[in-house]
């Protein structure tokens, strides 16, 4: 069996297009790896917030605000992109916004006290909002590239390649950090350079996507009057209610992705403040986590197409529960390494499986709109998980072990909400909408 079979792609789709699409996962993974996980998150709490008890809560609050903005605006942006066949144009704008915001984080050590905290939080809100827009828009291209039976493979290719990009950004950053520490330079000196490395790599790799990935959608007829973002969000949810399995998937996503968001945004903070990792050890830990995640995403993509998306996702959620229990109980760095390795495998496979399930259940004429709802769910999860973690930590006087233990409840909830989903029924509903949409377009075409 070929490693990258053409049979996984829709007729007319070339492998170079899939490579271009996967390059965006490669491009943006450096942002989550270096900014949200390994470097800036820990620097914000220890350097900008000076290790204050409210530091983790302030960090999660900034992320939560950005997710709230995306929740309210992405479905409307998705609907506009579907109407105007403008996913690629919006993706370019989102990329520019995140790259500029990430580069601007290099300026944060110049500010002190409350001003420094405010500037850092504002730039995180800005950059993470645009990052989230880009993640949703690139996901909406997946069903245009992959067949129903190949959705898991192609999604896994993207996530797997993405983690390689994250490792490259982190590896370059780690090399500079080790050099800087050897010279006796403080974090306020080397953290800005890592932000610039991440921004440059993001922008450069995304250019490959823009050059190789075409916009396959065609503009649709405008119907009705213009609506506000909130009205569009309400209309999109009302439309999605006809697809009950997709709605169950959204609820499942909110729950389990809340736990994944904790791992992404707070792993470095936990490693350094609870287990006692040094910054260069934390970066090496996240590097290995990304290596495991790449293998999990790439390999599991083939497994989920064979055993089914629902069973595959269930297995990864059980692994996440084990991660929470191990991380909450161990005190040694070796024990935490075990938890991090399992987390890496589970992270890659769970994120790949979730995106593939959306691709299977979304109607073809509403891809960006439905992926906008998926973005709504993942960003709501990004509020529920990290903000809950930060609140528990604050209320328990800084006890992050209790916080990580309570995070396991989110994965248990995801398992329970996964039970009602019937992938065959959900795909049949989406296919029926595709057929109805095609028939409607034929009636609108002029005779002769």
Coordinates of C-alpha atoms in Angstrom, one line a residue:
X1 CA 0.0 0.0 0.0
X2 CA 1.4 3.4 -1.0
X3 CA 2.2 5.8 1.9
X4 CA 0.3 8.6 0.2
X5 CA -2.3 6.9 -2.0
X6 CA -4.0 8.9 -4.7
X7 CA -7.2 7.1 -3.8
X8 CA -7.4 9.2 -0.6
X9 CA -7.8 12.3 -2.8
X10 CA -10.8 13.6 -4.7
X11 CA -10.8 13.4 -8.5
X12 CA -8.7 16.1 -10.0
X13 CA -6.8 16.9 -6.7
X14 CA -3.0 16.7 -7.1
X15 CA -0.7 15.7 -4.4
X16 CA 1.1 19.0 -4.7
X17 CA -2.1 20.7 -3.6
X18 CA -2.3 18.5 -0.5
X19 CA 1.4 19.3 0.2
X20 CA 0.6 23.0 -0.1
X21 CA -2.3 22.6 2.3
X22 CA -0.2 20.6 4.8
X23 CA 2.4 23.3 4.7
X24 CA 0.0 25.6 6.5
X25 CA -0.1 23.1 9.4
X26 CA 3.7 23.2 9.2
X27 CA 3.7 27.0 9.3
X28 CA 1.3 27.7 12.2
X29 CA 2.4 24.9 14.5
X30 CA 5.4 26.9 15.6
X31 CA 3.1 29.5 17.1
X32 CA 1.3 27.0 19.4
X33 CA 4.6 25.2 20.2
X34 CA 6.8 28.2 20.9
X35 CA 4.4 30.9 21.9
X36 CA 1.5 29.1 23.6
X37 CA 3.3 26.1 25.0
X38 CA 7.1 26.1 25.5
X39 CA 8.5 29.6 25.7
X40 CA 6.2 32.6 26.0
X41 CA 3.7 31.0 28.3
X42 CA 6.3 30.2 31.0
X43 CA 8.0 33.6 30.4
X44 CA 4.7 35.4 30.9
X45 CA 4.1 33.8 34.3
X46 CA 7.6 33.9 35.6
X47 CA 9.1 36.9 33.9
X48 CA 6.3 39.4 33.1
X49 CA 4.0 38.5 36.0
X50 CA 7.0 37.9 38.3
X51 CA 5.7 34.6 39.5
X52 CA 2.6 36.1 41.1
X53 CA -0.2 33.7 42.1
X54 CA -2.5 35.4 39.5
X55 CA 0.0 34.9 36.7
X56 CA -1.5 31.6 35.3
X57 CA -5.0 33.1 35.6
X58 CA -4.0 36.3 33.7
X59 CA -2.4 34.1 31.0
X60 CA -5.5 32.0 30.6
X61 CA -7.7 35.1 30.7
X62 CA -5.9 36.6 27.7
X63 CA -6.3 33.3 25.7
X64 CA -10.0 33.1 26.8
X65 CA -10.7 36.6 25.5
X66 CA -9.2 35.8 22.1
X67 CA -11.2 32.6 21.9
X68 CA -14.4 34.5 22.8
X69 CA -13.7 36.9 19.9
X70 CA -13.2 33.9 17.5
X71 CA -16.4 32.2 18.8
X72 CA -18.5 35.2 18.0
X73 CA -17.0 36.1 14.7
X74 CA -15.7 33.0 13.0
X75 CA -19.1 31.5 11.9
X76 CA -20.0 34.8 10.2
X77 CA -16.5 35.0 8.5
X78 CA -17.0 31.3 7.4
X79 CA -20.4 32.0 5.9
X80 CA -18.9 35.1 4.1
X81 CA -16.0 32.9 2.8
X82 CA -18.4 30.3 1.5
X83 CA -20.6 32.9 -0.2
X84 CA -17.7 34.6 -1.9
X85 CA -15.4 31.6 -2.4
X86 CA -12.8 33.6 -0.3
X87 CA -11.3 31.1 2.1
X88 CA -7.9 31.6 0.7
X89 CA -8.1 35.4 0.8
X90 CA -9.2 35.4 4.4
X91 CA -6.4 32.8 5.2
X92 CA -3.8 35.3 3.9
X93 CA -5.2 38.1 6.1
X94 CA -5.3 35.9 9.1
X95 CA -1.7 34.8 8.5
X96 CA -0.5 38.3 8.2
X97 CA -2.2 39.3 11.5
X98 CA -0.7 36.4 13.4
X99 CA 2.8 36.9 12.0
X100 CA 2.8 40.6 12.9
X101 CA 1.3 39.9 16.4
X102 CA 3.9 37.2 17.1
X103 CA 6.8 39.4 16.0
X104 CA 5.5 42.2 18.2
X105 CA 5.7 40.0 21.3
X106 CA 9.5 40.5 21.0
X107 CA 8.9 44.0 22.3
X108 CA 7.2 43.0 25.6
X109 CA 10.4 42.9 27.8
X110 CA 10.7 46.7 27.2
X111 CA 7.7 47.3 29.3
X112 CA 7.6 47.0 33.1
X113 CA 4.9 46.3 35.8
X114 CA 1.2 46.5 35.0
X115 CA 2.0 48.1 31.6
X116 CA 4.1 45.1 30.6
X117 CA 1.3 42.7 31.6
X118 CA -1.3 44.6 29.7
X119 CA 0.8 44.9 26.5
X120 CA 1.7 41.2 26.6
X121 CA -1.9 40.2 27.2
X122 CA -3.1 42.4 24.3
X123 CA -0.6 41.0 21.9
X124 CA -1.5 37.4 22.9
X125 CA -5.2 38.3 22.2
X126 CA -4.3 39.7 18.8
X127 CA -2.0 37.0 17.6
X128 CA -4.1 34.1 19.0
X129 CA -7.2 35.5 17.4
X130 CA -5.7 35.5 14.0
X131 CA -4.0 32.2 14.5
X132 CA -7.5 30.7 15.4
X133 CA -9.0 32.2 12.2
X134 CA -6.3 30.6 10.1
X135 CA -6.7 27.2 11.8
X136 CA -10.4 27.2 11.0
X137 CA -10.0 28.3 7.4
X138 CA -7.3 25.8 6.5
X139 CA -9.5 23.0 8.0
X140 CA -12.3 24.0 5.6
X141 CA -10.1 23.0 2.7
X142 CA -9.9 19.4 3.9
X143 CA -13.2 18.1 2.4
X144 CA -12.3 19.7 -0.9
X145 CA -9.1 17.6 -1.1
X146 CA -9.9 14.3 0.5
X147 CA -12.5 11.6 -0.2
X148 CA -14.8 10.4 2.6
X149 CA -12.7 7.3 3.1
X150 CA -9.4 9.2 3.0
X151 CA -10.4 12.0 5.3
X152 CA -8.5 10.6 8.3
X153 CA -5.3 9.9 6.3
X154 CA -5.2 13.4 4.8
X155 CA -6.0 15.1 8.1
X156 CA -3.2 13.0 9.7
X157 CA -0.8 14.1 7.0
X158 CA -1.5 17.7 7.8
X159 CA -1.3 17.4 11.6
X160 CA 1.8 15.2 11.4
X161 CA 3.6 17.6 9.1
X162 CA 2.5 20.4 11.3
X163 CA 4.2 19.0 14.3
X164 CA 7.4 18.7 12.3
X165 CA 7.1 22.5 11.7
X166 CA 6.6 23.0 15.4
X167 CA 9.7 21.0 16.1
X168 CA 11.7 23.0 13.6
X169 CA 10.6 26.3 15.2
X170 CA 11.3 25.0 18.7
X171 CA 14.6 23.4 17.7
X172 CA 15.9 26.7 16.3
X173 CA 14.6 28.5 19.4
X174 CA 16.2 26.0 21.7
X175 CA 19.6 26.3 19.9
X176 CA 19.5 30.1 20.5
X177 CA 18.3 29.8 24.1
X178 CA 21.2 27.3 24.9
X179 CA 23.7 29.7 23.3
X180 CA 22.2 32.7 25.1
X181 CA 22.2 30.9 28.5
X182 CA 25.9 29.9 27.9
X183 CA 26.6 33.6 27.5
X184 CA 24.8 34.4 30.7
X185 CA 22.0 36.3 29.0
X186 CA 18.6 36.5 30.8
X187 CA 15.2 35.4 29.5
X188 CA 14.3 39.0 28.6
X189 CA 17.1 38.8 26.0
X190 CA 16.5 35.4 24.4
X191 CA 12.7 35.2 24.5
X192 CA 12.2 38.1 22.0
X193 CA 14.5 36.3 19.5
X194 CA 12.4 33.1 19.7
X195 CA 9.3 35.2 18.9
X196 CA 11.0 36.6 15.8
X197 CA 12.2 33.1 14.7
X198 CA 8.6 31.8 15.1
X199 CA 7.1 34.7 13.1
X200 CA 9.6 34.5 10.2
X201 CA 9.1 30.7 9.9
X202 CA 5.3 31.0 10.0
X203 CA 5.3 33.7 7.3
X204 CA 7.8 31.9 5.0
X205 CA 6.2 28.5 5.2
X206 CA 2.7 29.9 4.6
X207 CA 3.9 31.4 1.3
X208 CA 4.2 27.8 0.0
X209 CA 0.5 27.2 0.9
X210 CA -0.6 30.4 -0.9
X211 CA 1.4 29.4 -4.0
X212 CA 0.2 25.7 -4.2
X213 CA -3.3 25.5 -2.7
X214 CA -6.0 26.7 -5.0
X215 CA -9.5 28.0 -4.0
X216 CA -11.7 25.3 -5.5
X217 CA -15.0 26.8 -4.3
X218 CA -17.1 29.0 -6.5
X219 CA -19.1 32.1 -5.4
X220 CA -22.7 31.5 -4.6
X221 CA -25.8 33.6 -5.2
X222 CA -26.4 36.1 -2.4
X223 CA -29.8 35.6 -0.7
X224 CA -31.5 37.9 1.8
X225 CA -30.3 41.0 3.6
X226 CA -27.0 41.5 5.3
X227 CA -26.8 40.2 8.8
X228 CA -24.7 40.9 11.8
X229 CA -22.2 38.5 13.2
X230 CA -24.5 37.5 16.0
X231 CA -27.4 37.0 13.6
X232 CA -25.2 34.9 11.3
X233 CA -24.0 32.8 14.3
X234 CA -27.6 32.2 15.2
X235 CA -28.5 31.3 11.7
X236 CA -25.6 29.0 11.3
X237 CA -26.5 27.1 14.5
X238 CA -30.1 26.9 13.3
X239 CA -28.9 25.4 10.0
X240 CA -26.7 22.9 11.9
X241 CA -29.5 21.7 14.1
X242 CA -30.7 19.6 11.2
X243 CA -27.4 17.6 11.5
X244 CA -27.8 16.2 15.0
X245 CA -24.6 14.1 14.8
X246 CA -22.6 17.2 14.0
X247 CA -24.2 19.0 17.0
X248 CA -23.2 16.1 19.3
X249 CA -19.7 16.3 17.8
X250 CA -19.6 20.0 18.7
X251 CA -20.6 19.2 22.3
X252 CA -18.0 16.5 22.5
X253 CA -15.4 18.8 21.1
X254 CA -16.1 21.5 23.7
X255 CA -15.5 19.0 26.4
X256 CA -12.4 17.1 25.3
X257 CA -10.7 20.0 23.5
X258 CA -10.9 21.9 26.8
X259 CA -8.5 19.3 28.2
X260 CA -6.3 19.5 25.1
X261 CA -6.2 23.3 25.5
X262 CA -4.9 22.9 29.0
X263 CA -2.0 20.7 27.8
X264 CA -1.1 23.1 25.0
X265 CA -1.2 26.3 27.1
X266 CA -0.1 25.2 30.5
X267 CA 2.3 22.2 30.0
X268 CA 5.4 24.4 30.3
X269 CA 4.1 26.2 33.3
X270 CA 3.3 22.9 35.1
X271 CA 6.6 21.4 34.2
X272 CA 8.6 24.4 35.6
X273 CA 6.5 25.3 38.6
X274 CA 5.4 21.9 39.8
X275 CA 8.0 19.4 38.6
X276 CA 11.0 21.7 38.6
X277 CA 12.1 21.8 35.0
X278 CA 14.6 24.4 33.8
X279 CA 13.6 26.4 30.7
X280 CA 15.9 24.5 28.3
X281 CA 14.6 21.2 29.8
X282 CA 11.1 22.4 29.2
X283 CA 11.8 23.1 25.6
X284 CA 13.4 19.7 25.1
X285 CA 10.3 18.1 26.7
X286 CA 8.0 20.0 24.3
X287 CA 10.2 19.0 21.4
X288 CA 9.8 15.3 22.2
X289 CA 6.1 15.9 22.8
X290 CA 5.8 17.3 19.3
X291 CA 7.8 14.3 17.9
X292 CA 5.3 11.9 19.6
X293 CA 2.4 14.0 18.4
X294 CA 3.7 13.9 14.8
X295 CA 3.8 10.2 14.9
X296 CA 0.4 10.0 16.5
X297 CA -1.2 12.2 14.0
X298 CA 0.4 10.6 10.9
X299 CA 0.1 7.0 11.9
X300 CA -3.3 7.3 13.5
X301 CA -4.8 8.8 10.4
X302 CA -4.5 5.4 8.7
X303 CA -5.8 3.6 11.8
X304 CA -8.9 5.8 12.1
X305 CA -9.9 5.3 8.4
X306 CA -9.7 1.5 9.1
X307 CA -11.4 1.2 12.5
X308 CA -13.6 4.2 12.3
X309 CA -13.3 7.8 13.5
X310 CA -15.5 7.3 16.6
X311 CA -13.6 4.3 18.0
X312 CA -10.3 6.0 17.2
X313 CA -11.2 9.2 19.1
X314 CA -12.5 7.1 22.0
X315 CA -9.1 5.5 22.4
X316 CA -7.3 8.8 22.4
X317 CA -9.6 10.2 25.1
X318 CA -8.8 7.2 27.3
X319 CA -5.1 8.0 26.8
X320 CA -5.7 11.6 27.8
X321 CA -7.4 10.5 31.1
X322 CA -4.2 8.4 31.9
X323 CA -2.1 11.5 31.2
X324 CA -4.0 13.6 33.7
X325 CA -3.7 10.9 36.4
X326 CA 0.0 10.3 35.9
X327 CA 0.9 14.0 35.7
X328 CA -1.1 14.7 38.9
X329 CA 0.6 11.9 40.9
X330 CA 4.3 12.0 39.8
X331 CA 7.0 14.1 41.4
X332 CA 10.0 13.1 39.3
X333 CA 11.0 14.5 36.0
X334 CA 11.2 10.9 34.6
X335 CA 7.6 10.3 35.6
X336 CA 6.5 13.5 33.9
X337 CA 8.4 12.5 30.8
X338 CA 6.2 9.4 30.6
X339 CA 3.0 11.5 30.9
X340 CA 4.3 14.0 28.2
X341 CA 5.1 11.2 25.8
X342 CA 1.6 9.7 26.1
X343 CA 0.2 13.2 25.8
X344 CA 2.0 13.8 22.6
X345 CA 0.7 10.6 21.0
X346 CA -2.8 11.4 22.2
X347 CA -2.6 15.1 21.1
X348 CA -1.7 14.4 17.5
X349 CA -4.3 11.6 17.1
X350 CA -7.2 13.3 18.9
X351 CA -6.8 16.6 16.9
X352 CA -6.5 14.8 13.6
X353 CA -9.5 12.6 14.4
X354 CA -11.6 15.6 15.4
X355 CA -10.9 17.5 12.2
X356 CA -11.5 14.5 10.1
X357 CA -14.9 13.9 11.7
X358 CA -16.0 17.5 11.0
X359 CA -14.9 17.0 7.3
X360 CA -17.1 13.9 7.1
X361 CA -20.2 15.5 8.7
X362 CA -20.1 18.9 7.0
X363 CA -22.2 19.7 3.9
X364 CA -20.0 20.6 0.9
X365 CA -21.7 24.0 0.3
X366 CA -21.2 25.1 3.9
X367 CA -17.6 23.9 4.6
X368 CA -16.2 27.2 5.9
X369 CA -19.4 27.9 7.8
X370 CA -19.4 24.5 9.5
X371 CA -15.7 24.6 10.2
X372 CA -16.5 28.0 11.7
X373 CA -18.8 26.2 14.1
X374 CA -16.0 23.7 14.9
X375 CA -13.8 26.7 15.6
X376 CA -16.5 28.1 17.9
X377 CA -16.5 24.8 19.8
X378 CA -12.7 24.5 20.0
X379 CA -12.4 28.2 21.2
X380 CA -15.2 27.7 23.8
X381 CA -13.1 24.7 24.9
X382 CA -10.1 27.0 25.0
X383 CA -12.0 29.1 27.5
X384 CA -13.5 26.3 29.6
X385 CA -10.3 24.3 30.0
X386 CA -7.5 26.8 30.7
X387 CA -9.6 29.3 32.5
X388 CA -11.0 26.5 34.7
X389 CA -7.5 25.3 35.4
X390 CA -6.3 28.8 36.2
X391 CA -9.3 29.4 38.5
X392 CA -8.8 26.0 40.4
X393 CA -5.1 26.9 40.8
X394 CA -5.9 30.3 42.2
X395 CA -8.6 29.0 44.5
X396 CA -6.4 26.3 45.9
X397 CA -3.5 28.6 46.6
X398 CA -1.4 27.6 43.6
X399 CA -2.0 23.8 43.8
X400 CA -1.7 22.8 40.1
X401 CA -1.9 19.1 40.9
X402 CA -5.5 19.5 41.8
X403 CA -6.1 21.5 38.7
X404 CA -4.6 18.9 36.4
X405 CA -6.6 16.2 38.1
X406 CA -9.9 18.1 37.6
X407 CA -8.9 18.4 33.9
X408 CA -9.5 14.6 33.5
X409 CA -13.3 15.3 33.9
X410 CA -13.3 17.1 30.6
X411 CA -12.0 14.0 28.8
X412 CA -14.5 11.8 30.6
X413 CA -17.2 14.2 29.4
X414 CA -15.9 14.0 25.9
X415 CA -16.2 10.2 26.0
X416 CA -19.8 10.3 27.2
X417 CA -20.8 12.9 24.6
X418 CA -19.2 10.8 21.8
X419 CA -21.6 7.9 22.5
X420 CA -24.7 9.3 20.7
X421 CA -22.8 10.1 17.4
X422 CA -23.6 7.9 14.4
X423 CA -21.1 8.7 11.7
X424 CA -23.0 6.9 8.9
X425 CA -26.2 8.7 9.8
X426 CA -24.4 12.0 10.0
X427 CA -22.6 11.5 6.6
X428 CA -26.0 10.6 5.0
X429 CA -27.5 13.8 6.2
X430 CA -24.6 15.9 4.9
X431 CA -24.7 14.0 1.6
X432 CA -28.4 14.7 1.3
X433 CA -27.7 18.4 1.7
X434 CA -25.0 18.2 -1.0
X435 CA -27.5 16.6 -3.5
X436 CA -30.2 19.2 -2.7
X437 CA -27.7 22.0 -3.1
X438 CA -26.5 20.7 -6.5
X439 CA -30.1 20.4 -7.7
X440 CA -30.9 23.9 -6.6
X441 CA -27.9 25.3 -8.5
X442 CA -29.0 23.5 -11.7
X443 CA -32.4 25.1 -11.4
X444 CA -30.8 28.5 -11.1
X445 CA -28.8 28.1 -14.2
X446 CA -30.3 29.7 -17.3
X447 CA -31.7 27.4 -20.0
X448 CA -29.8 26.9 -23.3

